[in-house]
Coordinates of C-alpha atoms in Angstrom, one line a residue:
M1214 CA -26.2 11.1 43.4
L1215 CA -27.7 14.4 44.5
S1216 CA -29.3 14.7 47.9
G1217 CA -32.9 15.8 48.0
F1218 CA -31.9 19.2 49.2
A1219 CA -29.4 19.7 46.4
S1220 CA -31.8 18.4 43.8
N1221 CA -34.6 20.8 45.0
S1222 CA -32.1 23.7 45.0
I1223 CA -31.0 23.3 41.4
L1224 CA -34.6 22.7 40.3
A1225 CA -35.6 25.9 41.9
V1226 CA -32.7 27.9 40.3
I1227 CA -33.4 26.7 36.8
R1228 CA -37.2 27.1 37.1
T1229 CA -36.7 30.6 38.5
K1230 CA -34.6 31.4 35.4
Y1231 CA -37.3 29.9 33.2
G1232 CA -39.9 32.1 35.0
A1233 CA -37.9 35.2 33.7
C1234 CA -38.4 34.1 30.1
L1235 CA -40.1 36.5 27.7
T1236 CA -43.9 36.5 27.6
E1237 CA -46.1 36.6 24.5
R1238 CA -46.8 40.3 25.4
N1239 CA -43.0 41.0 25.2
F1240 CA -42.8 39.4 21.8
R1241 CA -45.8 41.3 20.5
D1242 CA -44.5 44.6 21.9
M1243 CA -41.2 44.0 20.1
S1244 CA -42.8 43.0 16.8
A1245 CA -44.6 46.4 16.8
L1246 CA -41.3 48.3 16.8
H1247 CA -39.7 49.9 13.7
S1248 CA -36.0 49.2 13.9
V1249 CA -33.3 46.8 15.2
P1250 CA -32.0 49.5 17.7
E1251 CA -35.5 49.9 19.1
V1252 CA -35.7 46.2 19.7
A1253 CA -32.3 46.3 21.3
A1254 CA -33.4 49.2 23.5
Y1255 CA -36.6 47.3 24.5
L1256 CA -34.5 44.2 25.5
A1257 CA -32.2 46.4 27.5
S1258 CA -34.9 48.2 29.5
R1259 CA -37.8 45.8 29.7
T1260 CA -36.3 42.3 29.9
R1261 CA -33.6 40.3 31.6
Y1262 CA -31.3 40.8 28.5
G1263 CA -30.4 44.2 29.8
E1264 CA -26.9 43.2 30.8
A1265 CA -26.4 41.3 27.5
V1266 CA -27.0 44.4 25.4
S1267 CA -25.8 47.1 27.8
G1268 CA -22.3 47.3 26.2
L1269 CA -23.5 47.5 22.6
D1270 CA -24.0 50.5 20.5
L1271 CA -27.8 50.4 20.3
S1272 CA -27.9 53.1 17.6
G1273 CA -25.9 51.2 15.1
I1274 CA -26.4 47.6 16.1
N1275 CA -27.3 45.0 13.4
R1276 CA -29.0 41.6 13.5
S1277 CA -25.8 39.5 13.7
G1278 CA -24.3 41.6 16.5
L1279 CA -27.5 41.4 18.6
E1280 CA -28.0 37.7 17.9
R1281 CA -24.4 37.0 19.0
A1282 CA -24.9 39.0 22.2
L1283 CA -28.1 37.0 23.0
K1284 CA -26.4 33.6 22.4
N1285 CA -23.5 34.7 24.6
F1286 CA -26.0 35.5 27.3
L1287 CA -27.5 32.1 27.0
L1288 CA -24.1 30.4 27.3
D1289 CA -23.3 32.5 30.4
E1290 CA -26.7 31.6 31.9
I1291 CA -26.1 27.9 31.3
Y1292 CA -22.6 28.1 32.7
D1293 CA -23.9 29.7 35.9
V1294 CA -26.3 26.9 36.4
C1295 CA -23.7 24.2 35.7
R1296 CA -21.3 25.7 38.2
F1297 CA -24.1 25.7 40.8
E1298 CA -24.2 21.9 40.8
K1299 CA -21.2 20.3 39.1
S1300 CA -22.4 16.7 39.5
V1301 CA -25.1 17.7 36.9
G1302 CA -23.6 20.6 35.3
E1303 CA -20.2 19.3 34.1
N1304 CA -21.8 16.5 32.1
M1305 CA -24.5 18.6 30.6
F1306 CA -22.1 21.4 29.8
T1307 CA -19.9 19.1 27.8
C1308 CA -22.9 18.4 25.5
I1309 CA -23.9 22.0 25.3
I1310 CA -20.4 23.1 24.3
R1311 CA -20.1 20.4 21.7
R1312 CA -23.5 21.4 20.1
L1313 CA -22.3 25.0 20.0
E1314 CA -19.1 23.9 18.3
V1315 CA -20.8 22.0 15.6
T1316 CA -23.4 24.6 14.9
E1317 CA -20.8 27.4 14.9
L1318 CA -18.5 25.4 12.6
L1319 CA -21.3 24.7 10.2
S1320 CA -22.2 28.4 10.1
F1321 CA -18.7 29.3 9.2
M1322 CA -18.5 26.6 6.5
R1323 CA -21.7 27.8 4.8
L1324 CA -20.1 31.3 4.5
F1325 CA -16.8 29.8 3.4
I1326 CA -18.4 27.7 0.6
S1327 CA -20.4 30.7 -0.6
G1328 CA -17.2 32.9 -0.7
N1329 CA -18.4 35.0 2.2
A1330 CA -16.0 33.8 4.9
D1331 CA -15.0 37.4 5.6
K1332 CA -18.6 38.0 7.0
Y1333 CA -18.0 35.4 9.8
T1334 CA -17.6 36.9 13.2
P1335 CA -16.1 34.6 15.8
R1336 CA -18.1 34.2 19.0
D1337 CA -16.6 36.6 21.6
N1338 CA -17.1 34.6 24.8
Y1339 CA -14.4 33.8 27.3
I1340 CA -16.2 30.5 28.5
F1341 CA -16.5 29.2 24.9
D1342 CA -13.0 30.1 24.0
Q1343 CA -11.6 28.3 27.0
M1344 CA -13.7 25.1 26.6
S1345 CA -13.9 24.8 22.8
E1346 CA -11.7 22.3 20.9
I1347 CA -12.0 24.5 17.8
D1348 CA -9.9 27.6 17.2
F1349 CA -12.7 29.8 15.7
P1350 CA -10.7 33.1 15.4
R1351 CA -8.1 31.2 13.3
L1352 CA -10.8 30.1 10.9
L1353 CA -10.8 33.6 9.5
L1354 CA -7.4 32.8 7.9
A1355 CA -8.7 29.6 6.3
K1356 CA -8.2 29.4 2.5
S1357 CA -9.0 25.7 2.1
L1358 CA -10.8 22.8 3.8
D1359 CA -7.4 21.6 5.0
D1360 CA -7.0 25.0 6.7
I1361 CA -10.3 24.5 8.4
I1362 CA -9.3 21.0 9.5
A1363 CA -6.2 22.4 11.1
C1364 CA -8.4 24.5 13.4
V1365 CA -10.3 21.5 14.7
N1366 CA -9.0 19.4 17.6
E1367 CA -11.9 17.0 18.0
S1368 CA -11.1 13.7 16.4
E1369 CA -14.5 12.7 15.0
L1370 CA -15.1 16.1 13.4
V1371 CA -11.7 15.9 11.9
R1372 CA -12.4 12.5 10.5
I1373 CA -15.7 13.7 8.9
L1374 CA -13.9 16.7 7.3
K1375 CA -10.9 14.7 6.1
A1376 CA -13.2 12.3 4.3
H1377 CA -14.2 15.3 2.1
S1378 CA -10.8 17.1 1.9
G1379 CA -10.1 15.9 -1.6
N1380 CA -12.8 18.0 -3.3
Q1381 CA -13.8 21.7 -3.5
M1382 CA -16.6 21.4 -0.9
L1383 CA -19.5 22.1 -3.3
S1384 CA -22.8 22.9 -1.8
S1385 CA -24.1 19.4 -2.4
D1386 CA -21.2 17.9 -0.6
F1387 CA -21.6 20.2 2.3
T1388 CA -25.1 18.8 2.8
V1389 CA -23.5 15.4 3.4
V1390 CA -20.9 16.9 5.8
E1391 CA -23.7 18.6 7.7
A1392 CA -25.7 15.4 8.0
L1393 CA -22.7 13.5 9.3
M1394 CA -21.9 16.1 11.9
M1395 CA -25.5 16.1 13.2
R1396 CA -25.4 12.3 13.4
Y1397 CA -22.1 12.5 15.3
L1398 CA -23.6 15.2 17.6
Y1399 CA -26.6 13.0 18.5
S1400 CA -24.3 10.0 19.1
F1401 CA -22.0 12.1 21.3
E1402 CA -24.9 13.4 23.4
R1403 CA -26.3 9.9 23.8
D1404 CA -22.9 8.6 24.9
V1405 CA -22.6 11.3 27.6
M1406 CA -26.1 10.7 28.9
S1407 CA -25.7 6.9 28.9
R1408 CA -22.3 7.1 30.6
D1409 CA -23.0 9.8 33.3
F1410 CA -26.6 9.3 34.2
R1411 CA -28.7 6.3 35.5
G1412 CA -32.2 5.1 35.8
E1413 CA -35.2 7.4 35.2
T1414 CA -32.9 10.4 34.6
R1415 CA -31.1 8.7 31.8
R1416 CA -34.4 7.5 30.3
D1417 CA -35.9 11.0 30.3
L1418 CA -32.7 12.6 28.9
M1419 CA -32.7 10.1 26.1
R1420 CA -36.3 10.9 25.3
G1421 CA -35.5 14.6 25.1
L1422 CA -32.6 14.0 22.7
S1423 CA -34.8 11.7 20.6
I1424 CA -37.5 14.4 20.3
R1425 CA -34.9 16.8 19.0
A1426 CA -33.5 14.2 16.6
D1427 CA -37.0 13.2 15.4
M1428 CA -37.9 16.7 14.5
H1429 CA -34.6 17.2 12.7
N1430 CA -35.3 14.0 10.7
L1431 CA -38.9 14.8 9.8
V1432 CA -38.0 18.3 8.6
K1433 CA -35.2 16.9 6.5
I1434 CA -37.4 14.3 4.9
Y1435 CA -40.2 16.7 4.3
R1436 CA -37.9 19.3 2.6
S1437 CA -36.4 16.5 0.5
K1438 CA -39.8 15.3 -0.8
K1439 CA -41.2 18.8 -1.4
Y1440 CA -38.2 20.7 -2.7
F1441 CA -35.2 18.6 -3.6
A1442 CA -34.5 15.5 -5.7
V1443 CA -32.4 13.6 -3.1
S1444 CA -32.1 9.9 -3.7
N1445 CA -33.8 7.7 -1.1
D1446 CA -30.6 5.9 -0.1
L1447 CA -28.7 9.2 0.4
L1448 CA -31.6 10.6 2.4
A1449 CA -31.7 7.6 4.6
S1450 CA -28.0 7.7 5.2
E1451 CA -28.3 11.4 6.3
L1452 CA -30.9 10.8 9.0
V1453 CA -30.0 10.8 12.7
E1454 CA -30.3 7.2 14.0
T1455 CA -33.1 7.3 16.6
D1456 CA -35.8 4.8 17.4
E1457 CA -37.3 6.0 20.7
F1458 CA -40.6 7.2 19.2
V1459 CA -40.3 6.1 15.6
S1460 CA -38.9 2.7 14.7
G1461 CA -35.8 2.3 12.4
A1462 CA -38.0 0.5 9.9
M1463 CA -40.5 3.4 9.8
W1464 CA -37.6 5.9 9.2
K1465 CA -36.6 3.8 6.2
R1466 CA -40.1 3.8 4.9
L1467 CA -40.4 7.6 5.4
A1468 CA -37.1 8.2 3.6
A1469 CA -38.2 5.9 0.7
S1470 CA -41.6 7.5 0.3
A1471 CA -42.3 8.3 -3.4
D1472 CA -43.5 11.8 -2.8
E1473 CA -44.9 14.3 -0.3
Y1474 CA -48.3 12.7 -0.3
E1475 CA -46.9 9.2 0.6
F1476 CA -44.7 10.8 3.2
F1477 CA -47.7 12.4 5.0
T1478 CA -49.6 9.1 4.7
L1479 CA -46.8 7.3 6.5
L1480 CA -46.3 10.1 9.0
R1481 CA -49.9 9.7 10.1
Q1482 CA -49.1 6.2 11.2
T1483 CA -46.5 7.5 13.8
R1484 CA -47.1 9.1 17.2
Y1485 CA -46.4 12.5 15.5
G1486 CA -49.1 12.1 12.8
R1487 CA -51.8 14.0 14.6
Y1488 CA -49.7 17.1 14.8
F1489 CA -49.2 17.2 11.1
A1490 CA -52.8 16.5 10.1
D1491 CA -53.0 19.8 8.2
R1492 CA -50.7 19.5 5.2
N1493 CA -51.1 23.2 4.5
S1494 CA -49.6 24.3 7.8
D1495 CA -45.9 25.3 8.1
F1496 CA -44.2 22.0 8.6
D1497 CA -41.0 23.5 10.1
R1498 CA -42.9 25.6 12.6
T1499 CA -45.1 22.6 13.6
A1500 CA -41.9 20.6 14.3
K1501 CA -40.6 23.4 16.5
I1502 CA -43.9 23.6 18.3
I1503 CA -43.9 19.9 19.0
Q1504 CA -40.4 20.1 20.5
N1505 CA -41.1 23.2 22.4
D1506 CA -44.3 21.9 24.0
Y1507 CA -42.5 18.7 25.1
F1508 CA -39.7 20.6 26.9
R1509 CA -42.2 23.1 28.4
R1510 CA -44.0 20.2 29.9
R1511 CA -40.8 18.5 31.2
I1512 CA -39.4 21.7 32.8
R1513 CA -42.6 21.9 34.9
M1514 CA -43.1 18.3 35.7
S1515 CA -39.7 16.6 35.8
R1516 CA -38.0 15.9 39.1
S1517 CA -34.6 15.4 37.4
P1518 CA -32.2 18.5 37.6
A1519 CA -30.4 17.3 34.4
E1520 CA -33.6 17.0 32.4
V1521 CA -34.9 20.3 33.6
M1522 CA -31.6 21.9 32.6
L1523 CA -31.8 20.3 29.1
S1524 CA -35.4 21.6 28.8
Y1525 CA -34.3 25.0 29.9
V1526 CA -31.5 25.1 27.3
C1527 CA -33.9 24.0 24.5
L1528 CA -36.6 26.6 25.5
M1529 CA -34.0 29.4 25.7
E1530 CA -32.8 28.5 22.2
T1531 CA -36.4 28.9 21.0
E1532 CA -36.7 32.2 22.8
I1533 CA -33.5 33.6 21.1
A1534 CA -34.7 32.2 17.7
N1535 CA -38.0 34.2 18.3
I1536 CA -36.1 37.4 19.1
T1537 CA -33.9 36.9 16.0
M1538 CA -37.0 36.4 13.8
I1539 CA -38.4 39.6 15.2
I1540 CA -35.2 41.4 14.5
E1541 CA -35.3 40.2 10.9
G1542 CA -39.0 41.0 10.5
V1543 CA -38.6 44.5 12.0
R1544 CA -35.6 45.2 9.8
Y1545 CA -37.8 44.6 6.7
S1546 CA -41.0 46.1 8.1
A1547 CA -42.9 42.8 8.2
P1548 CA -46.6 43.1 9.1
Q1549 CA -47.9 41.6 12.4
T1550 CA -49.6 38.8 10.4
V1551 CA -46.1 37.5 9.4
F1552 CA -44.9 37.4 13.0
D1553 CA -48.1 35.5 14.0
K1554 CA -47.0 32.7 11.6
M1555 CA -43.3 32.8 12.6
L1556 CA -43.1 32.9 16.3
I1557 CA -43.2 29.9 18.6
L1558 CA -45.3 31.0 21.6
E1559 CA -46.9 29.2 24.5

């Protein structure tokens, strides 16, 4: 257990880093620029991302290159915090690396299935390379799902992939694989939190994980009801199993709703209903705002270093997602009104 001094020290370190996050003014300044190199130059000269982009060719940089540099910056930031206090950091970093592994693997598999595996660029980060159980550079040589499996050293991920190794990994099947991996990821994170933390800290960490899982589930159900003809049984099987704020019985009812209208009727009966009162609003964006507002409150109010760290990671992911959206918008000369509807701001 951390001493009061150690706890206060790590809280101060993380909150100081949070204080250096980009402001609404920064985002609006960047959205008014005219090219990706201009955005990169702004980040280099006006924000804490200067070191992250300093080694890049700003004149010829593209979205993927800049996005990867920002994500590497985030990983380095997190690693620095984790090294500062190992009794908190080692446990949290295990979850962070596993989440990165899963999202990175799914990103490669999307390209692989679409025949664009050659467009995949392995993450160039020493920390990630040393700690990951997946040989991402070797993925570039993969010609089949079996080749992908050979690059993975994590048993549960291998089990999920092997269950689908007898087919050609059609897009519909990939959706099932993706859902299974996200269910596994949530279970892995819960196991770590349950094993390595106690009392109020464990309870608060579990709540944070549940918020993320709930938003994932709601977006999945909403898209299914609005855009896709997914069977109710299949949809229910693809949801992350969480019951902190929404009961298991309600998740089943939401998944079994006949259409978008019934889904919203049931959703209003949950604690999240009031946030989705306007059916004409952007559902995905609303879900992100709910998650972001929760972690913004927790990073300011929590006395738990582990929870503050989790909140910081989630908020940083949103910040990088905002920057990525600006990069994409600037690239295609999107008007300011588009950015107003896309960005997740305080």
